[in-house]
Amino acid sequence: MVDPIPSIMKDFGTWQLRAVLLIYLSKIPAAWLMACLIYTGPAPKTGDFYCKPPVSVEVQFNETRWIAASHPIMGIAGTQEPVVDYCNVFENSVENYNDPTLTSWLQPSNDTKIKPCPEFEHRSGYKSIITQFDLVCSRYLLIATTQSAHLFGVLLGGIISTQLLQSISPRNLMLLGMYIQIACGCITGYITVYEMHTLFRCLSALFCAFMYTGGAVIMNDITGGKFKTVTICLFEQFWAIGVMLLPGLDMLTNSWSELYLALSLPTFALIFLHRWIPDSPRWLLKQGRIREAKACLEEAARCNGTEEHISSDFEHQLKSMSEAAAARPDPDPWWTIWREKAPVRNLILLHLAWGIFLTMYYGTLLNITAFGREQIHLNTVFAGASEMTGTFIGLCLIMLTKNKWQWCGLFNVVGGSVAYLAWLIPTDITNDDRVALLMGTAMVSKMSISCSLALLFTCTAELVETSKKSGAVYSCTIWGRTCFLVAPFIVATVKFGQLIPLTAFGSIVIVGGIIVLCIKEKPQAKTQRNSIYPETMLTSINRLPEKTADVFEHRF
């Protein structure tokens, strides 16, 4: 039986363009909620906080005198100013404060006991999660923990949405994600308990994953040929656009709570536009919903001018296709990919590449906070522009070159090496010049990372045997998402030095580049490039992970 759907929908037309652009918009709130930690948890400057004085001192409180009496000194800075240890206090600080003869800073001695400060007072005018939950000193790693919880929501959202797509249509999955993401995002901004804040960050990410996972399945079904390749790559551009728009929202708000509202409420616009997003025709056929599939395809024919391809027995054809799809057996579980006797070289390399580049993507974005708060808005826009550039380079490698993996690997080796140049930047130049040079060294590797992700999202399925495609894409996605949970903790190493995380990311990117260089493209891959998904959605709709579109689940 001839499949009439491709001739009705065409590879790409006005109908697909409208749907794809609306689906792309779902990436923007997902990017906002992932990257918002740059602004909701800004690194505190020296003196932004100090140990909160006891009630007995508050009555006659003098801030400068209290800091001098309570906090030990770690040394003298180059400006001859004392470097204060704001994380610890003298046990006898109350007595010292009340001593009217105190005229200089106290120095710790053998008979002066020092203990960690139990509670802090914050001077920063901007209310952040750091000021809300005292995330300084011994609680510093909790900043990374809340971000890791968000990334865990992405991992969990991909797994759950894949299962829900067995019974919920991709279009309805998007709508479900939109409604609950708004609720969870708004609640996250007004929770005053750290543990609950972390939980709702996880839930917000989970339902963001519903939005773009459902959208990815729809795009996979309604596009074809080279347009499918382009559509997949450009999906990531709207993630970068979201990152570039984030500074504007931050400038409109005065606290982390207001920022969460500003990030979450715009999704109502997506709910309004959702009416113009079609459902996946093949998913509908698989579920026996023939009338809905017919209406969807008739709308596509009207928009694309292909109504002449709708035959008089069109509904009968769809019914036959639906029965054939429902009769197909379930695929083998994804973990059976490792039981094949065929070589697994590419399979192992792909897993390593997925783990490295997803981790590096999130890590390098969050690490722009290491370059200071003064230029953070401009740096965020620069990071988003670097992502867009890297994705376009990846698309060009896919469409125009024969050895795309080798060129991509070389790009990463060079990009990672550039990060080491940060150590050569002089410290005696102005702060703005130094930050600009540091961003320059960091963003070259960010471009190479985005280039690698473009290739991985688009071309993973074509590198493995047909029998492994479904399981390979799903396995790589889950492995990559598991690995990126450590990204925030690599960023947290900035506590030991401004260039430590940058150097770590550069080194790992070089390793990733070497791994990509070792990937061996299958000879037949070139002929399959315009058909990345070798089996139609109809024959494999009940094994959704086979689609490289499911790879899109890697982000929130």
Coordinates of C-alpha atoms in Angstrom, one line a residue:
M1 CA 0.0 0.0 0.0
V2 CA 1.4 3.4 -1.0
D3 CA 1.7 5.9 1.8
P4 CA -0.2 9.0 0.8
I5 CA 0.9 11.2 3.7
P6 CA 4.3 12.4 2.2
S7 CA 2.7 13.7 -1.0
I8 CA 0.0 15.5 1.0
M9 CA 2.2 17.2 3.6
K10 CA 5.3 17.7 1.4
D11 CA 8.8 17.8 3.0
F12 CA 8.2 21.4 4.0
G13 CA 5.6 24.1 3.3
T14 CA 3.6 27.0 4.8
W15 CA 1.8 24.6 7.2
Q16 CA 5.1 23.2 8.5
L17 CA 6.7 26.6 8.7
R18 CA 3.9 27.9 11.0
A19 CA 4.0 24.8 13.2
V20 CA 7.8 24.7 13.5
L21 CA 8.2 28.3 14.4
L22 CA 5.5 28.0 17.2
I23 CA 7.2 24.8 18.5
Y24 CA 10.5 26.6 18.5
L25 CA 9.1 29.1 21.0
S26 CA 8.8 26.4 23.6
K27 CA 12.6 26.5 23.9
I28 CA 12.7 30.1 25.2
P29 CA 11.0 29.6 28.6
A30 CA 13.0 26.4 29.0
A31 CA 16.3 28.3 28.4
W32 CA 15.2 31.0 30.9
L33 CA 14.4 28.6 33.7
M34 CA 17.7 26.7 33.2
A35 CA 20.0 29.8 33.0
C36 CA 18.2 32.0 35.5
L37 CA 20.7 30.9 38.3
I38 CA 23.1 33.4 36.7
Y39 CA 20.8 36.1 38.1
T40 CA 18.9 34.4 41.0
G41 CA 22.2 33.2 42.6
P42 CA 24.9 35.8 41.7
A43 CA 28.3 35.2 43.4
P44 CA 28.5 37.5 46.4
K45 CA 31.3 40.0 46.5
T46 CA 33.7 40.5 49.4
G47 CA 31.8 42.3 52.1
D48 CA 28.3 41.5 50.7
F49 CA 27.6 39.6 53.9
Y50 CA 28.8 39.3 57.5
C51 CA 27.9 37.3 60.5
K52 CA 24.6 38.4 62.0
P53 CA 25.2 39.9 65.5
P54 CA 23.3 38.4 68.5
V55 CA 20.4 40.3 70.0
S56 CA 22.5 41.7 72.8
V57 CA 24.6 43.6 70.2
E58 CA 21.8 44.7 67.9
V59 CA 20.6 47.2 70.5
Q60 CA 23.7 49.3 70.1
F61 CA 24.8 48.0 66.7
N62 CA 27.6 49.6 64.7
E63 CA 28.3 47.6 61.5
T64 CA 32.0 48.5 61.1
R65 CA 32.8 48.0 64.7
W66 CA 30.9 44.6 64.8
I67 CA 32.9 43.3 61.8
A68 CA 36.2 44.4 63.4
A69 CA 35.3 42.8 66.7
S70 CA 33.8 39.5 65.4
H71 CA 35.6 38.4 62.3
P72 CA 39.2 37.1 62.1
I73 CA 41.7 38.5 59.5
M74 CA 43.2 36.1 56.9
G75 CA 45.9 38.5 55.7
I76 CA 46.7 41.8 54.0
A77 CA 45.7 42.4 50.4
G78 CA 47.8 44.2 47.9
T79 CA 46.0 47.4 48.7
Q80 CA 47.2 47.1 52.3
E81 CA 43.6 46.4 53.4
P82 CA 42.9 43.5 55.8
V83 CA 41.3 40.5 54.2
V84 CA 38.4 39.5 56.5
D85 CA 37.2 36.0 57.0
Y86 CA 33.4 36.5 56.9
C87 CA 32.6 32.9 57.3
N88 CA 34.0 32.6 60.9
V89 CA 33.7 34.5 64.1
F90 CA 35.5 34.8 67.4
E91 CA 33.7 33.0 70.3
N92 CA 34.2 36.0 72.5
S93 CA 33.0 38.5 69.8
V94 CA 30.3 39.9 72.0
E95 CA 32.8 40.7 74.8
N96 CA 35.2 42.3 72.2
Y97 CA 32.4 44.4 70.8
N98 CA 31.5 45.8 74.2
D99 CA 35.1 46.6 74.9
P100 CA 35.4 50.4 74.5
T101 CA 39.2 50.2 74.2
L102 CA 38.9 48.3 70.9
T103 CA 40.7 50.4 68.3
S104 CA 42.1 47.9 65.8
W105 CA 41.2 44.7 64.1
L106 CA 41.6 41.6 66.3
Q107 CA 44.0 38.8 65.2
P108 CA 43.3 35.2 66.0
S109 CA 45.7 33.7 68.6
N110 CA 46.1 30.4 70.5
D111 CA 43.8 31.5 73.2
T112 CA 41.1 32.9 70.8
K113 CA 38.7 30.3 69.6
I114 CA 37.1 30.7 66.2
K115 CA 33.8 29.0 65.1
P116 CA 31.7 29.0 61.9
C117 CA 29.1 31.8 61.7
P118 CA 25.6 30.3 62.3
E119 CA 23.6 33.0 60.5
F120 CA 24.5 35.9 58.1
E121 CA 23.4 39.5 57.5
H122 CA 23.4 40.4 53.8
R123 CA 24.2 43.9 52.5
S124 CA 23.3 43.3 48.8
G125 CA 20.4 45.4 47.5
Y126 CA 19.3 42.6 45.1
K127 CA 17.3 39.9 46.8
S128 CA 18.6 36.5 45.5
I129 CA 18.4 32.9 46.6
I130 CA 21.8 33.5 48.3
T131 CA 20.4 36.2 50.6
Q132 CA 17.1 34.2 51.0
F133 CA 18.7 30.9 52.0
D134 CA 22.1 32.0 53.3
L135 CA 24.0 30.2 50.6
V136 CA 27.5 31.3 51.5
C137 CA 30.5 29.7 53.2
S138 CA 29.7 26.2 54.3
R139 CA 26.4 26.3 52.3
Y140 CA 28.0 27.5 49.1
L141 CA 27.6 24.1 47.3
L142 CA 23.9 24.3 47.8
I143 CA 23.8 26.8 44.9
A144 CA 25.2 24.1 42.6
T145 CA 22.8 21.6 44.2
T146 CA 19.7 23.6 43.2
Q147 CA 21.0 23.8 39.6
S148 CA 21.7 20.1 39.6
A149 CA 18.1 19.5 40.8
H150 CA 16.9 21.5 37.7
L151 CA 19.0 19.3 35.4
F152 CA 17.7 16.2 37.1
G153 CA 14.2 17.4 36.2
V154 CA 15.3 17.5 32.6
L155 CA 16.5 13.9 32.9
L156 CA 13.3 12.8 34.6
G157 CA 11.1 14.7 32.2
G158 CA 12.6 13.0 29.2
I159 CA 12.0 9.5 30.6
I160 CA 8.5 10.3 31.8
S161 CA 7.4 12.1 28.6
T162 CA 8.6 9.2 26.5
Q163 CA 6.3 6.9 28.4
L164 CA 3.4 9.3 28.4
L165 CA 3.6 9.5 24.6
Q166 CA 2.3 6.0 24.5
S167 CA -1.1 7.3 25.4
I168 CA -1.0 11.2 25.3
S169 CA -0.6 12.9 21.9
P170 CA 2.5 15.1 21.4
R171 CA 0.3 18.2 21.1
N172 CA -1.5 17.5 24.3
L173 CA 1.8 16.7 26.1
M174 CA 3.0 20.2 25.1
L175 CA -0.1 21.8 26.5
L176 CA 0.1 19.8 29.7
G177 CA 3.7 20.9 30.1
M178 CA 2.8 24.6 29.5
Y179 CA 0.1 24.8 32.2
I180 CA 2.1 23.0 34.9
Q181 CA 5.4 24.8 34.1
I182 CA 3.6 28.2 34.7
A183 CA 2.3 27.0 38.1
C184 CA 5.6 25.4 39.2
G185 CA 7.7 28.4 38.0
C186 CA 5.6 30.9 39.9
I187 CA 5.6 28.9 43.0
T188 CA 9.4 28.4 42.9
G189 CA 9.8 32.2 43.1
Y190 CA 7.9 32.5 46.4
I191 CA 9.0 29.5 48.4
T192 CA 11.0 30.4 51.5
V193 CA 12.3 26.9 52.3
Y194 CA 15.4 25.8 50.4
E195 CA 14.4 22.2 50.1
M196 CA 11.0 23.1 48.5
H197 CA 12.7 25.6 46.2
T198 CA 15.0 22.9 44.9
L199 CA 12.0 20.5 44.5
F200 CA 10.0 23.0 42.4
R201 CA 13.0 23.9 40.3
C202 CA 13.1 20.2 39.4
L203 CA 9.4 20.1 38.6
S204 CA 9.7 23.2 36.5
A205 CA 12.4 21.6 34.4
L206 CA 10.4 18.4 34.2
F207 CA 7.4 20.0 32.6
C208 CA 9.5 22.2 30.3
A209 CA 10.8 18.9 28.9
F210 CA 7.2 17.9 28.2
M211 CA 6.8 21.0 26.0
Y212 CA 9.8 20.6 23.7
T213 CA 9.7 16.8 23.7
G214 CA 6.2 16.8 22.4
G215 CA 7.1 19.5 19.9
A216 CA 10.1 17.5 18.7
V217 CA 8.0 14.5 17.9
I218 CA 5.6 16.6 15.9
M219 CA 8.4 18.3 13.9
N220 CA 9.9 14.9 13.2
D221 CA 6.6 13.7 11.7
I222 CA 5.6 16.7 9.6
T223 CA 9.0 17.5 8.0
G224 CA 11.1 15.5 5.6
G225 CA 14.3 15.3 3.6
K226 CA 16.9 18.0 4.1
F227 CA 14.3 20.2 5.8
K228 CA 14.2 17.7 8.7
T229 CA 17.9 18.2 9.2
V230 CA 17.7 21.9 9.1
T231 CA 14.7 21.9 11.4
I232 CA 16.4 19.8 14.0
C233 CA 19.5 22.0 14.1
L234 CA 17.7 25.3 14.2
F235 CA 15.6 24.1 17.1
E236 CA 18.6 24.8 19.3
Q237 CA 18.8 28.4 18.0
F238 CA 15.7 29.4 20.0
W239 CA 17.4 28.1 23.1
A240 CA 20.2 30.5 22.4
I241 CA 17.7 33.3 21.7
G242 CA 16.1 32.6 25.1
V243 CA 19.6 33.0 26.8
M244 CA 20.1 36.3 25.0
L245 CA 16.7 37.6 26.1
L246 CA 17.2 36.7 29.8
P247 CA 19.3 39.8 30.7
G248 CA 16.3 42.0 29.6
L249 CA 14.0 40.2 32.0
D250 CA 16.5 40.5 34.8
M251 CA 16.8 44.3 34.3
L252 CA 13.0 44.6 34.7
T253 CA 12.9 42.9 38.1
N254 CA 14.2 43.7 41.5
S255 CA 14.4 40.3 43.2
W256 CA 14.7 36.6 42.4
S257 CA 10.9 36.1 43.2
E258 CA 9.9 38.7 40.6
L259 CA 12.3 37.2 38.1
Y260 CA 10.7 33.8 38.4
L261 CA 7.3 35.4 37.6
A262 CA 8.8 37.2 34.6
L263 CA 10.2 33.8 33.4
S264 CA 7.1 31.8 33.9
L265 CA 4.1 34.0 32.9
P266 CA 5.1 34.5 29.3
T267 CA 4.2 30.8 28.7
F268 CA 0.6 31.9 28.6
A269 CA 1.3 33.4 25.2
L270 CA 2.4 29.9 24.1
I271 CA -0.9 28.5 25.4
F272 CA -2.8 31.0 23.2
L273 CA -0.6 30.1 20.1
H274 CA -0.9 26.4 20.8
R275 CA -4.2 26.2 18.8
W276 CA -2.1 26.6 15.6
I277 CA 0.2 23.7 16.4
P278 CA -1.0 20.5 14.7
D279 CA -0.8 17.0 16.2
S280 CA 1.4 14.3 14.8
P281 CA -0.7 12.6 12.1
R282 CA 1.1 9.3 12.4
W283 CA 0.8 9.2 16.1
L284 CA -3.0 9.7 15.7
L285 CA -3.1 6.9 13.2
K286 CA -1.2 4.6 15.6
Q287 CA -3.8 5.3 18.2
G288 CA -6.8 4.7 15.8
R289 CA -7.9 8.3 15.9
I290 CA -8.5 8.4 12.1
R291 CA -10.9 11.4 12.0
E292 CA -8.4 13.6 13.8
A293 CA -5.5 12.4 11.5
K294 CA -7.7 13.1 8.5
A295 CA -8.6 16.6 9.6
C296 CA -4.9 17.4 10.3
L297 CA -3.8 16.2 6.9
E298 CA -6.6 18.0 5.1
E299 CA -5.5 21.3 6.8
A300 CA -1.9 20.6 5.7
A301 CA -3.1 20.0 2.1
R302 CA -5.1 23.3 2.2
C303 CA -2.1 25.3 3.4
N304 CA 0.5 23.7 1.2
G305 CA -1.7 23.5 -2.0
T306 CA -1.7 19.7 -2.3
E307 CA -5.4 19.0 -2.1
E308 CA -5.2 17.2 -5.4
H309 CA -3.3 14.4 -3.7
I310 CA -6.3 13.5 -1.4
S311 CA -8.1 10.6 -3.1
S312 CA -11.8 9.8 -2.8
D313 CA -11.0 6.8 -0.6
F314 CA -8.6 8.8 1.6
E315 CA -10.3 7.9 4.9
H316 CA -10.3 4.2 3.9
Q317 CA -6.5 4.4 3.2
L318 CA -5.9 6.0 6.6
K319 CA -8.0 3.3 8.3
S320 CA -5.9 0.6 6.7
M321 CA -2.7 2.3 7.7
S322 CA -4.0 2.7 11.3
E323 CA -4.8 -1.1 11.5
A324 CA -1.3 -2.0 10.1
A325 CA 0.4 0.3 12.6
A326 CA -1.5 -1.1 15.6
A327 CA -0.7 -4.7 14.6
R328 CA 3.1 -4.2 14.6
P329 CA 4.9 -5.8 17.6
D330 CA 6.6 -3.7 20.3
P331 CA 10.3 -3.1 19.7
D332 CA 13.1 -4.7 21.8
P333 CA 14.0 -2.7 25.0
W334 CA 16.7 0.0 24.5
W335 CA 19.3 -1.8 26.6
T336 CA 19.5 -4.7 24.1
I337 CA 21.8 -2.5 21.9
W338 CA 24.7 -3.8 24.0
R339 CA 23.8 -7.4 23.3
E340 CA 24.5 -7.2 19.5
K341 CA 27.5 -9.0 18.2
A342 CA 28.4 -6.3 15.7
P343 CA 31.2 -3.8 16.7
V344 CA 30.1 -1.2 19.2
R345 CA 32.9 1.3 18.6
N346 CA 30.7 4.1 17.4
L347 CA 28.2 3.3 20.1
I348 CA 30.8 3.8 22.9
L349 CA 32.2 6.9 21.3
L350 CA 28.8 8.5 20.9
H351 CA 27.9 7.9 24.6
L352 CA 31.2 9.5 25.7
A353 CA 30.6 12.5 23.4
W354 CA 27.0 12.9 24.6
G355 CA 28.1 12.9 28.2
I356 CA 31.0 15.3 27.7
F357 CA 29.3 17.9 25.5
L358 CA 26.0 18.1 27.4
T359 CA 28.0 18.6 30.6
M360 CA 30.2 21.2 29.0
Y361 CA 27.3 23.1 27.4
Y362 CA 25.6 23.8 30.8
G363 CA 28.8 24.3 32.6
T364 CA 30.3 26.9 30.3
L365 CA 27.1 28.8 30.2
L366 CA 26.8 29.0 34.0
N367 CA 30.5 29.8 34.3
I368 CA 30.1 33.3 32.9
T369 CA 29.3 34.3 36.5
A370 CA 33.0 33.7 37.3
F371 CA 33.9 36.8 35.3
G372 CA 32.1 39.2 37.7
R373 CA 28.7 40.8 38.0
E374 CA 29.6 44.1 36.4
Q375 CA 29.3 42.9 32.8
I376 CA 27.0 39.9 33.4
H377 CA 24.2 41.1 31.1
L378 CA 26.5 41.7 28.2
N379 CA 28.3 38.4 28.9
T380 CA 25.0 36.5 28.8
V381 CA 24.1 37.9 25.4
F382 CA 27.7 37.1 24.2
A383 CA 27.2 33.5 25.4
G384 CA 23.9 33.2 23.5
A385 CA 25.4 34.6 20.3
S386 CA 28.3 32.1 20.6
E387 CA 25.8 29.3 20.8
M388 CA 24.0 30.4 17.7
T389 CA 27.2 30.7 15.8
G390 CA 28.3 27.2 16.9
T391 CA 25.0 25.7 15.8
F392 CA 25.2 27.4 12.4
I393 CA 28.7 26.0 12.0
G394 CA 27.4 22.5 12.9
L395 CA 24.6 22.8 10.3
C396 CA 27.2 23.8 7.6
L397 CA 29.3 20.8 8.5
I398 CA 26.3 18.5 8.2
M399 CA 25.1 19.9 4.9
L400 CA 28.3 20.9 3.1
T401 CA 31.2 18.6 4.2
K402 CA 32.0 14.9 3.8
N403 CA 34.0 14.5 7.0
K404 CA 31.8 16.5 9.4
W405 CA 32.9 14.5 12.5
Q406 CA 36.6 15.1 11.9
W407 CA 36.1 18.8 11.3
C408 CA 34.0 19.1 14.4
G409 CA 36.6 17.2 16.5
L410 CA 39.4 19.4 15.3
F411 CA 37.2 22.5 16.1
N412 CA 36.9 21.3 19.7
V413 CA 40.5 20.6 20.1
V414 CA 41.3 24.1 19.0
G415 CA 38.5 25.6 21.0
G416 CA 39.5 23.8 24.2
S417 CA 43.1 24.9 23.7
V418 CA 42.1 28.6 23.4
A419 CA 40.7 28.4 27.0
Y420 CA 44.3 28.0 28.3
L421 CA 45.2 31.4 26.9
A422 CA 43.2 32.9 29.9
W423 CA 46.3 32.3 32.0
L424 CA 48.3 34.7 29.8
I425 CA 45.9 37.6 30.3
P426 CA 47.7 40.3 32.4
T427 CA 46.1 41.2 35.7
D428 CA 47.2 44.8 35.6
I429 CA 44.8 45.9 32.9
T430 CA 41.4 47.4 33.6
N431 CA 38.7 45.0 34.8
D432 CA 36.5 45.5 31.7
D433 CA 39.3 44.7 29.4
R434 CA 40.2 41.6 31.4
V435 CA 36.6 40.4 31.4
A436 CA 36.4 40.9 27.7
L437 CA 39.5 38.8 27.0
L438 CA 38.4 36.1 29.4
M439 CA 35.0 35.9 27.7
G440 CA 36.8 35.7 24.4
T441 CA 38.8 32.6 25.5
A442 CA 35.8 31.0 27.0
M443 CA 33.4 31.5 24.1
V444 CA 35.5 29.9 21.4
S445 CA 35.1 26.6 23.2
K446 CA 31.4 27.3 23.7
M447 CA 31.0 27.6 20.0
S448 CA 32.7 24.3 19.4
I449 CA 30.5 22.7 22.0
S450 CA 27.3 24.0 20.3
C451 CA 28.7 22.7 17.0
S452 CA 29.2 19.2 18.5
L453 CA 25.7 19.2 20.0
A454 CA 24.2 20.1 16.6
L455 CA 25.9 17.1 15.1
L456 CA 25.0 14.8 17.9
F457 CA 21.3 15.8 17.9
T458 CA 21.0 15.4 14.1
C459 CA 23.3 12.6 13.1
T460 CA 23.5 10.1 16.0
A461 CA 21.1 7.6 14.5
E462 CA 22.9 7.4 11.2
L463 CA 26.1 6.1 12.8
V464 CA 24.8 2.8 14.2
E465 CA 23.2 -0.3 12.6
T466 CA 19.5 -0.1 11.8
S467 CA 18.6 -2.5 14.5
K468 CA 20.3 -0.3 17.1
K469 CA 19.0 3.1 16.1
S470 CA 16.1 3.3 18.4
G471 CA 18.0 2.1 21.5
A472 CA 21.1 4.1 20.7
V473 CA 19.4 7.5 20.5
Y474 CA 17.5 6.9 23.7
S475 CA 20.5 5.5 25.6
C476 CA 22.8 8.4 24.5
T477 CA 20.2 10.9 25.7
I478 CA 19.7 9.4 29.1
W479 CA 23.5 8.9 29.6
G480 CA 24.2 12.5 28.5
R481 CA 21.6 13.9 30.9
T482 CA 22.9 11.8 33.7
C483 CA 26.4 13.2 33.2
F484 CA 25.4 16.8 33.1
L485 CA 24.2 16.7 36.7
V486 CA 27.9 17.3 37.7
A487 CA 28.2 20.5 35.6
P488 CA 27.2 22.9 38.4
F489 CA 29.7 21.4 40.7
I490 CA 32.5 22.0 38.2
V491 CA 31.4 25.6 38.1
A492 CA 31.6 25.7 41.9
T493 CA 35.4 25.1 41.7
V494 CA 35.6 28.9 41.0
K495 CA 35.9 29.2 44.8
F496 CA 39.5 27.9 44.4
G497 CA 40.4 30.4 41.6
Q498 CA 38.7 32.3 38.8
L499 CA 40.3 30.3 36.1
I500 CA 40.0 26.8 37.6
P501 CA 36.6 25.9 36.0
L502 CA 37.5 27.6 32.7
T503 CA 40.7 25.4 32.5
A504 CA 38.7 22.3 33.5
F505 CA 36.1 22.9 30.8
G506 CA 38.8 23.6 28.2
S507 CA 40.6 20.3 29.1
I508 CA 37.4 18.3 28.9
V509 CA 36.5 19.9 25.6
I510 CA 39.8 18.8 24.1
V511 CA 39.2 15.2 25.3
G512 CA 35.7 15.4 23.7
G513 CA 37.2 16.7 20.5
I514 CA 39.6 13.7 20.4
I515 CA 36.7 11.4 20.9
V516 CA 34.7 13.0 18.1
L517 CA 37.8 12.7 15.8
C518 CA 37.7 8.9 16.4
I519 CA 34.0 8.6 15.3
K520 CA 33.9 6.7 12.0
E521 CA 31.1 7.7 9.7
K522 CA 29.3 4.8 8.0
P523 CA 29.8 4.7 4.2
Q524 CA 26.0 4.8 3.6
A525 CA 25.4 7.6 6.0
K526 CA 25.8 10.2 3.2
T527 CA 22.9 8.8 1.3
Q528 CA 20.7 8.6 4.4
R529 CA 21.4 12.2 5.5
N530 CA 18.2 13.5 4.1
S531 CA 16.3 10.6 5.8
I532 CA 17.8 10.6 9.2
Y533 CA 14.9 8.5 10.5
P534 CA 15.1 5.4 8.3
E535 CA 11.7 4.1 9.5
T536 CA 8.6 6.1 9.3
M537 CA 6.8 7.3 12.3
L538 CA 4.0 4.9 11.4
T539 CA 6.2 1.8 11.7
S540 CA 7.9 2.9 14.9
I541 CA 5.6 5.3 16.7
N542 CA 5.4 2.9 19.6
R543 CA 9.2 3.1 20.0
L544 CA 9.6 6.9 20.0
P545 CA 13.3 6.9 21.2
E546 CA 14.3 5.7 17.7
K547 CA 13.8 9.2 16.5
T548 CA 16.7 11.5 16.7
A549 CA 14.0 14.1 17.5
D550 CA 13.8 12.4 20.9
V551 CA 17.3 13.5 21.3
F552 CA 15.8 17.0 21.7
E553 CA 14.8 15.9 25.2
H554 CA 18.3 16.7 26.3
R555 CA 17.3 20.3 27.4
F556 CA 14.5 21.7 29.5

